[in-house]
Coordinates of C-alpha atoms and ligand atoms in Angstrom, one line a residue:
M122 CA 60.5 13.2 -124.9
N123 CA 58.3 12.4 -121.9
L124 CA 59.3 10.6 -118.8
S125 CA 57.8 7.2 -119.6
E126 CA 59.5 7.3 -123.0
A127 CA 62.7 8.1 -121.2
Q128 CA 62.2 5.2 -118.8
N129 CA 61.4 2.8 -121.6
T130 CA 64.5 3.7 -123.6
I131 CA 66.6 3.3 -120.6
E132 CA 65.1 0.0 -119.5
F133 CA 65.4 -1.3 -123.1
A134 CA 69.1 -0.5 -123.2
V135 CA 69.8 -1.9 -119.7
A136 CA 67.9 -5.1 -120.4
K137 CA 70.5 -5.8 -123.2
L138 CA 73.2 -5.9 -120.6
G139 CA 71.8 -9.1 -119.2
D140 CA 71.5 -9.9 -115.5
G141 CA 75.1 -10.7 -114.6
A142 CA 78.1 -8.6 -113.8
L143 CA 78.6 -5.6 -116.1
T144 CA 81.1 -6.0 -118.9
E145 CA 82.8 -3.3 -120.9
A146 CA 81.7 -4.8 -124.3
A147 CA 78.1 -4.7 -123.3
I148 CA 78.3 -1.2 -121.7
V149 CA 80.0 0.2 -124.8
E150 CA 77.4 -1.5 -127.1
H151 CA 74.2 -0.7 -125.3
I152 CA 74.8 2.2 -122.8
H153 CA 77.4 4.4 -124.6
P154 CA 75.0 5.3 -127.4
L155 CA 72.8 7.0 -124.7
F156 CA 75.7 9.3 -124.1
S157 CA 76.7 10.2 -127.7
R158 CA 77.0 13.9 -127.0
V159 CA 79.5 13.7 -124.2
L160 CA 81.4 10.9 -125.8
E161 CA 81.6 12.9 -129.1
R162 CA 83.2 15.7 -127.0
N163 CA 85.8 13.2 -125.7
G164 CA 86.6 12.2 -129.2
R165 CA 87.0 15.8 -130.4
S166 CA 89.0 17.0 -127.4
G167 CA 91.1 13.9 -126.7
E168 CA 90.4 14.6 -123.0
I169 CA 89.9 11.8 -120.6
Y170 CA 87.2 12.7 -118.1
L171 CA 87.9 11.3 -114.6
A172 CA 86.0 14.0 -112.7
N173 CA 82.9 11.8 -112.5
H174 CA 82.8 12.3 -108.7
S175 CA 82.5 16.0 -109.3
L176 CA 80.0 16.6 -112.2
G177 CA 78.5 13.4 -113.6
R178 CA 78.0 13.2 -117.3
P179 CA 74.5 13.5 -118.7
L180 CA 72.5 11.2 -121.0
D181 CA 71.7 12.7 -124.3
M182 CA 68.0 12.5 -123.5
V183 CA 68.3 15.0 -120.6
A184 CA 67.9 17.9 -123.0
Q185 CA 64.9 16.3 -124.7
V186 CA 63.2 15.4 -121.4
V187 CA 63.7 19.0 -120.1
Q188 CA 62.4 20.3 -123.4
G189 CA 59.3 18.0 -123.0
A190 CA 58.6 19.6 -119.6
L191 CA 58.8 23.0 -121.2
D192 CA 56.6 22.0 -124.1
G193 CA 53.9 21.0 -121.8
W194 CA 53.9 24.6 -120.4
Y195 CA 53.3 26.0 -123.8
T196 CA 50.6 23.5 -124.8
E197 CA 48.7 23.0 -121.6
L198 CA 49.4 26.2 -119.7
D199 CA 48.3 25.7 -116.1
G200 CA 47.1 22.2 -117.0
V201 CA 50.7 21.3 -117.0
W202 CA 50.9 21.3 -113.1
G203 CA 49.5 17.7 -113.1
S204 CA 52.5 16.3 -115.0
W205 CA 55.0 18.6 -113.3
L206 CA 53.9 17.3 -109.9
A207 CA 53.9 13.8 -111.1
A208 CA 57.5 14.3 -112.1
R209 CA 58.2 15.5 -108.5
E210 CA 56.7 12.2 -107.2
M211 CA 58.8 10.2 -109.6
Y212 CA 61.9 12.0 -108.4
R213 CA 61.0 11.2 -104.8
S214 CA 60.5 7.6 -105.6
Q215 CA 63.7 7.2 -107.6
V216 CA 65.7 8.8 -104.8
A217 CA 63.9 6.7 -102.2
G218 CA 64.7 3.6 -104.2
L219 CA 68.4 4.3 -104.4
L220 CA 68.5 4.9 -100.6
N221 CA 66.2 2.0 -99.7
W222 CA 64.2 4.7 -97.9
G223 CA 60.9 2.9 -98.0
D224 CA 58.6 5.9 -97.9
A225 CA 59.1 8.1 -101.0
K226 CA 57.2 10.9 -99.3
G227 CA 60.0 11.0 -96.8
I228 CA 62.2 12.3 -99.6
V229 CA 61.9 16.1 -99.7
P230 CA 63.3 17.7 -102.9
K231 CA 65.8 20.5 -102.1
T232 CA 68.0 22.6 -104.4
S233 CA 71.1 21.9 -102.3
A234 CA 72.4 19.8 -99.5
A235 CA 72.9 23.0 -97.5
Q236 CA 69.2 23.8 -97.8
G237 CA 68.4 20.4 -96.3
L238 CA 70.8 21.0 -93.4
R239 CA 69.3 24.4 -92.7
A240 CA 65.8 22.9 -92.7
V241 CA 66.9 20.3 -90.2
I242 CA 68.7 22.8 -87.8
N243 CA 65.7 25.1 -88.0
S244 CA 63.3 22.2 -87.2
L245 CA 65.0 21.3 -83.9
P246 CA 63.1 22.1 -80.7
S247 CA 66.1 24.1 -79.4
S248 CA 66.7 27.6 -80.8
Y249 CA 70.4 27.2 -79.8
P250 CA 71.2 23.6 -80.7
K251 CA 74.4 21.9 -79.8
I252 CA 75.9 20.3 -82.9
V253 CA 78.8 17.9 -83.3
S254 CA 80.4 17.8 -86.7
S255 CA 83.8 17.2 -88.3
R256 CA 86.5 19.0 -90.2
C257 CA 85.9 16.5 -93.0
E258 CA 82.5 17.9 -94.1
F259 CA 82.1 19.6 -97.5
D260 CA 82.5 23.3 -97.6
S261 CA 78.8 24.1 -98.0
I262 CA 78.0 22.1 -94.8
D263 CA 81.0 23.5 -92.9
F264 CA 80.0 27.1 -93.9
V265 CA 76.4 26.7 -92.9
L266 CA 77.4 25.4 -89.5
K267 CA 79.9 28.3 -89.1
G268 CA 77.2 30.8 -90.1
Y269 CA 74.9 29.5 -87.4
A270 CA 77.6 29.5 -84.8
H271 CA 78.7 33.0 -85.7
K272 CA 75.1 34.3 -85.3
A273 CA 74.9 32.4 -82.0
R274 CA 72.1 30.2 -83.4
A275 CA 74.0 27.0 -82.7
A276 CA 77.1 25.8 -80.9
V277 CA 79.3 23.5 -82.9
R278 CA 81.9 21.1 -81.6
W279 CA 84.3 20.2 -84.4
V280 CA 86.0 16.7 -84.5
E281 CA 89.4 16.6 -86.1
P282 CA 90.5 13.7 -88.4
D283 CA 93.4 11.5 -87.4
E284 CA 97.0 11.9 -88.5
H285 CA 96.1 10.2 -91.8
D286 CA 93.3 12.8 -92.5
L287 CA 90.7 10.1 -91.7
L288 CA 87.7 10.4 -89.6
R289 CA 87.3 8.1 -86.7
V290 CA 83.8 7.4 -85.5
D291 CA 85.0 7.0 -81.9
D292 CA 86.2 10.6 -81.9
I293 CA 82.7 11.7 -82.9
I294 CA 81.2 9.4 -80.2
D295 CA 83.5 11.0 -77.6
A296 CA 82.4 14.5 -78.6
I297 CA 78.7 13.7 -78.0
D298 CA 77.3 14.4 -74.5
E299 CA 73.8 14.7 -73.0
S300 CA 73.5 18.3 -74.3
T301 CA 74.2 17.4 -77.9
D302 CA 71.1 17.9 -80.2
L303 CA 72.5 16.9 -83.6
V304 CA 75.4 15.2 -85.2
V305 CA 76.3 16.2 -88.8
V306 CA 78.6 13.8 -90.6
S307 CA 79.4 12.4 -94.0
G308 CA 79.0 8.7 -94.9
V309 CA 81.8 9.1 -97.4
C310 CA 84.2 12.1 -96.9
F311 CA 84.4 14.3 -99.9
V312 CA 88.2 15.0 -99.8
T313 CA 89.5 11.5 -99.2
G314 CA 86.6 9.4 -100.4
Q315 CA 86.8 7.6 -97.0
L316 CA 83.8 5.4 -96.3
V317 CA 83.4 6.1 -92.6
Q318 CA 83.3 2.9 -90.6
G319 CA 81.0 2.3 -87.7
L320 CA 78.2 4.7 -88.6
D321 CA 75.6 2.3 -87.2
R322 CA 77.4 2.4 -83.9
L323 CA 77.6 6.2 -84.0
I324 CA 73.9 6.5 -84.7
K325 CA 72.9 4.1 -81.9
H326 CA 75.2 5.9 -79.5
A327 CA 73.8 9.3 -80.5
H328 CA 70.2 8.0 -80.0
T329 CA 70.9 6.7 -76.6
H330 CA 72.0 10.3 -75.7
G331 CA 68.8 11.8 -77.1
C332 CA 70.7 13.3 -80.1
L333 CA 69.7 13.2 -83.7
V334 CA 72.0 12.3 -86.6
L335 CA 72.1 13.9 -90.1
L336 CA 74.2 11.9 -92.6
D337 CA 75.6 13.6 -95.7
T338 CA 75.2 11.0 -98.5
Y339 CA 76.5 13.1 -101.4
H340 CA 79.4 10.7 -102.1
A341 CA 77.5 7.6 -101.1
M342 CA 74.1 7.5 -102.9
G343 CA 74.4 5.8 -106.2
V344 CA 77.8 4.5 -105.2
L345 CA 77.1 2.2 -102.3
D346 CA 74.2 -0.1 -102.2
L347 CA 73.4 0.5 -98.5
D348 CA 70.1 0.2 -96.7
Y349 CA 70.2 3.7 -95.5
L350 CA 67.0 3.4 -93.6
A351 CA 68.2 0.5 -91.6
L352 CA 71.4 2.5 -90.7
G353 CA 69.0 4.5 -88.6
A354 CA 70.0 8.2 -89.3
D355 CA 67.3 10.7 -88.6
F356 CA 68.0 12.7 -91.7
L357 CA 70.0 12.3 -94.9
I358 CA 71.1 15.1 -97.3
G359 CA 72.5 14.6 -100.7
G360 CA 72.2 15.4 -104.3
N361 CA 72.4 14.2 -107.9
Y362 CA 75.0 16.1 -109.8
K363 CA 77.7 13.5 -109.3
Y364 CA 77.2 9.8 -109.5
T365 CA 73.5 9.9 -110.6
R366 CA 74.2 12.4 -113.4
G367 CA 71.3 14.7 -112.4
G368 CA 72.9 18.1 -112.8
A369 CA 72.9 21.0 -110.4
G370 CA 70.0 21.8 -108.1
A371 CA 68.5 18.3 -107.8
C372 CA 69.1 17.6 -104.2
F373 CA 67.1 16.2 -101.3
L374 CA 66.5 15.9 -97.6
A375 CA 65.4 12.4 -96.5
V376 CA 63.4 12.4 -93.3
N377 CA 63.2 9.2 -91.2
P378 CA 59.6 8.0 -90.9
R379 CA 60.0 8.3 -87.1
H380 CA 59.9 12.1 -87.6
L381 CA 56.8 12.1 -89.8
N382 CA 53.2 12.4 -88.7
P383 CA 51.0 10.3 -90.9
A384 CA 47.9 12.3 -89.9
G385 CA 49.5 15.7 -90.3
G386 CA 48.0 18.7 -88.4
V387 CA 49.4 21.2 -85.9
P388 CA 52.6 19.8 -84.3
E389 CA 53.5 20.0 -80.6
R390 CA 55.8 23.0 -80.1
D391 CA 58.7 20.8 -78.8
A392 CA 58.5 18.3 -81.7
V393 CA 60.9 18.2 -84.6
F394 CA 59.0 20.0 -87.4
P395 CA 60.1 22.3 -90.2
I396 CA 59.8 26.1 -90.4
D397 CA 61.6 26.3 -93.7
T398 CA 58.2 25.9 -95.2
G399 CA 55.6 27.2 -97.6
W400 CA 52.1 26.6 -98.9
F401 CA 53.0 23.2 -100.5
A402 CA 53.5 21.9 -96.9
K403 CA 50.0 22.9 -95.8
Q404 CA 47.2 20.5 -95.2
D405 CA 45.1 20.7 -98.3
P406 CA 47.0 23.5 -99.9
F407 CA 44.4 24.0 -102.7
A408 CA 41.6 24.5 -100.2
Y409 CA 43.1 27.9 -99.3
K410 CA 42.0 27.6 -95.7
R411 CA 43.9 29.4 -93.0
S412 CA 44.1 28.6 -89.3
D413 CA 45.8 30.5 -86.5
D414 CA 48.3 27.6 -85.9
P415 CA 50.1 26.0 -88.8
A416 CA 48.3 22.7 -89.9
Y417 CA 50.9 20.7 -91.8
A418 CA 50.2 18.1 -94.5
H419 CA 50.5 14.5 -93.6
G420 CA 53.7 12.5 -93.7
G421 CA 56.7 13.8 -95.6
D422 CA 54.6 16.4 -97.5
A423 CA 54.8 18.4 -94.3
W424 CA 58.5 19.0 -95.2
L425 CA 57.8 20.4 -98.6
E426 CA 58.2 24.1 -99.0
A427 CA 56.7 26.7 -101.3
T428 CA 56.1 26.4 -105.1
P429 CA 58.9 24.1 -106.2
P430 CA 61.4 24.4 -109.0
I431 CA 60.2 21.8 -111.6
L432 CA 62.9 21.4 -114.2
T433 CA 65.4 19.8 -111.8
Y434 CA 63.1 16.8 -111.6
Y435 CA 63.2 16.3 -115.4
Q436 CA 66.9 17.1 -115.6
S437 CA 67.8 14.5 -113.0
L438 CA 65.3 11.7 -113.7
P439 CA 67.1 10.0 -116.6
G440 CA 70.3 9.6 -114.6
L441 CA 68.4 8.3 -111.6
M442 CA 66.5 5.9 -113.8
L443 CA 69.7 4.6 -115.4
T444 CA 71.4 4.2 -112.0
S445 CA 68.6 2.3 -110.5
S446 CA 67.9 0.3 -113.6
I447 CA 71.5 -0.9 -113.8
G448 CA 71.7 -1.4 -110.1
V449 CA 74.1 0.2 -107.6
D450 CA 75.5 -3.2 -106.7
R451 CA 76.6 -3.9 -110.2
L452 CA 77.9 -0.3 -110.7
R453 CA 79.9 -0.6 -107.5
A454 CA 81.5 -3.9 -108.6
Y455 CA 82.4 -2.4 -111.9
S456 CA 83.8 0.8 -110.3
L457 CA 86.0 -1.3 -107.9
E458 CA 87.4 -3.2 -110.9
Q459 CA 88.1 0.1 -112.7
Q460 CA 89.8 1.6 -109.7
A461 CA 92.0 -1.5 -109.3
L462 CA 93.1 -1.3 -112.9
L463 CA 93.8 2.4 -112.7
A464 CA 95.7 2.0 -109.5
R465 CA 97.8 -0.8 -111.0
T466 CA 98.6 1.1 -114.2
L467 CA 99.3 4.3 -112.3
E468 CA 101.9 2.4 -110.3
E469 CA 103.4 0.9 -113.4
H470 CA 103.8 4.5 -114.7
G471 CA 105.6 5.7 -111.6
T472 CA 102.7 7.2 -109.7
T473 CA 101.8 5.6 -106.4
P474 CA 98.1 6.1 -105.6
R475 CA 96.6 6.2 -102.1
L476 CA 94.0 3.5 -102.0
L477 CA 91.9 3.5 -98.9
E478 CA 90.6 0.2 -97.8
H479 CA 87.1 1.6 -97.2
R480 CA 86.4 4.1 -100.0
G481 CA 83.8 5.4 -102.3
A482 CA 84.1 5.8 -106.1
Y483 CA 87.5 7.4 -106.5
L484 CA 91.2 6.9 -105.7
L485 CA 93.7 9.5 -104.6
V486 CA 97.2 10.7 -105.5
E487 CA 98.8 12.9 -102.9
H488 CA 100.7 16.0 -104.0
D489 CA 102.2 19.1 -102.4
D490 CA 100.7 21.5 -104.9
G491 CA 97.3 20.2 -106.1
R492 CA 96.5 23.3 -108.1
T493 CA 99.6 23.2 -110.3
A494 CA 99.3 19.4 -110.7
M495 CA 95.7 19.8 -111.8
T496 CA 96.6 22.4 -114.4
E497 CA 99.4 20.3 -115.7
L498 CA 97.1 17.2 -115.9
K499 CA 94.5 19.3 -117.7
Q500 CA 97.2 20.2 -120.3
A501 CA 98.0 16.6 -120.7
G502 CA 94.3 15.9 -121.4
I503 CA 93.3 14.5 -118.0
N504 CA 90.3 16.1 -116.4
V505 CA 90.5 15.5 -112.6
D506 CA 90.3 17.8 -109.6
A507 CA 92.3 18.2 -106.3
R508 CA 91.4 19.2 -102.8
P509 CA 93.5 20.1 -99.7
L510 CA 93.5 17.4 -97.0
P511 CA 91.8 18.7 -93.8
R512 CA 94.7 18.1 -91.4
S513 CA 98.0 17.7 -93.2
G514 CA 97.4 20.5 -95.7
R515 CA 98.8 18.3 -98.5
W516 CA 96.7 17.9 -101.5
V517 CA 95.0 14.9 -103.0
I518 CA 94.1 14.6 -106.7
R519 CA 90.9 12.7 -107.1
F520 CA 90.5 10.1 -109.9
C521 CA 87.0 8.7 -110.5
P522 CA 86.3 6.4 -113.5
D523 CA 82.8 5.6 -114.5
I524 CA 81.0 3.4 -117.0
L525 CA 81.8 5.8 -119.8
N526 CA 85.6 5.2 -119.3
T527 CA 87.0 2.2 -121.1
R528 CA 89.9 0.2 -120.0
D529 CA 92.0 1.6 -122.8
E530 CA 91.2 5.1 -121.6
L531 CA 92.2 4.2 -118.0
V532 CA 95.5 2.7 -119.2
E533 CA 96.1 5.8 -121.4
S534 CA 95.3 8.1 -118.5
A535 CA 97.8 6.3 -116.3
R536 CA 100.4 6.8 -118.9
R537 CA 99.7 10.6 -119.2
V538 CA 99.5 11.0 -115.4
G539 CA 102.9 9.3 -115.2
G540 CA 104.3 11.8 -117.7
V541 CA 103.2 14.6 -115.4
L542 CA 103.5 13.3 -111.9
G543 CA 105.4 10.0 -112.2
S544 CA 108.9 9.2 -111.0
G545 CA 109.7 7.2 -114.1
Ligands
PLP1787 C1 79.9 15.7 -99.2 C2 79.2 16.8 -100.0 N1 78.1 17.4 -99.5 C3 77.5 18.4 -100.1 C4 77.9 18.8 -101.3 C5 77.2 19.9 -102.1 O1 76.6 20.8 -101.1 P1 75.5 21.8 -101.7 O2 74.5 21.1 -102.3 O3 75.1 22.5 -100.4 O4 76.3 22.8 -102.6 C6 79.0 18.2 -101.9 C7 79.5 18.7 -103.3 O5 80.6 18.3 -103.7 C8 79.7 17.2 -101.2 O6 80.8 16.6 -101.7

């Protein structure tokens, strides 16, 4: 299957949903058939999958689309590069669309969020940047920052969450001073699902102190219909293996147009420019010209690297197309309804969830021993995960419904969870 056939199939199915709010009946009739493989697995195993915040479930067509990309290699040999690079551009446009990023060239494909973070740190004018970050960042980000600090390639000031394990923007603002080069913070924190409030204020404050901001959007993109460009961050990192169903390795760095040079060329030494680079970032890469100083491609292409992995574009495009075709606003409204139903029924079955007022796509149940709880829930046919809270050390079990979960499934999962964790 090629990418335009994939797009047509998706658009045809989504058109059947109509324009209004999503309804379960329409989703089951028109969208579930696109997921027959994973839904068949559900039927066979009896498991209820609520780890959609962890690894999103793929459309059936992913395997065919990837196969199509490989078929082109056999039939066209090096002639396949045209369609492979067109897939890269489609990937950049789809991600840009979901982020409202405007310039699709400002989306730089990466294989991980960590890769995007390293590219940004290495692009800073200072070889010993002062970074402010928080204890609520995902392990990959936390680890990269610790690696840089340990090698004396950066100084990191860590902001602690409050007594409820929540991040307060004012604490980050207080940690910024005139020497700070970069703030690294999540829009939605990965353990609690907290949607951090006041990011616009934080970004404005950072900018008035001459400091750049990198926002981790891993739990926000595809969940929250935000105008990320208007928010004003200098860089975004994120990826597609969760809410946009894109599988592993399909990640990105978004570079704000203010850091892009439309004309390309040799940058000033004290400018923000990438050294995590390769020949795809050169001006006119196929001219094979060399100069003593690095002459970068124009705009966002200057942030590309070397010969890219190709299959991740194909693997992630169906999920991206589905997400943007349905619309993040409608998916969000549906997700909030599902979360409310799950919260209510969990309560009825003796489990009190922790529902943050400002949250992403999942709700929490606190527990002293998340590992044991997770194992017991798995045995009861509930697939979820658990993470330790950054400050209190207690665990939270994360429950994330999506459009493949029916109301009946949610009610049944609350019943099973009650049997394992509930008081009644
Ligand atoms: C907030 C956040 N950032 C980043 C990642 C993934 O990071 P990486 O792509 O470096 O493995 C995750 C994965 O769960 C995450 O939750």
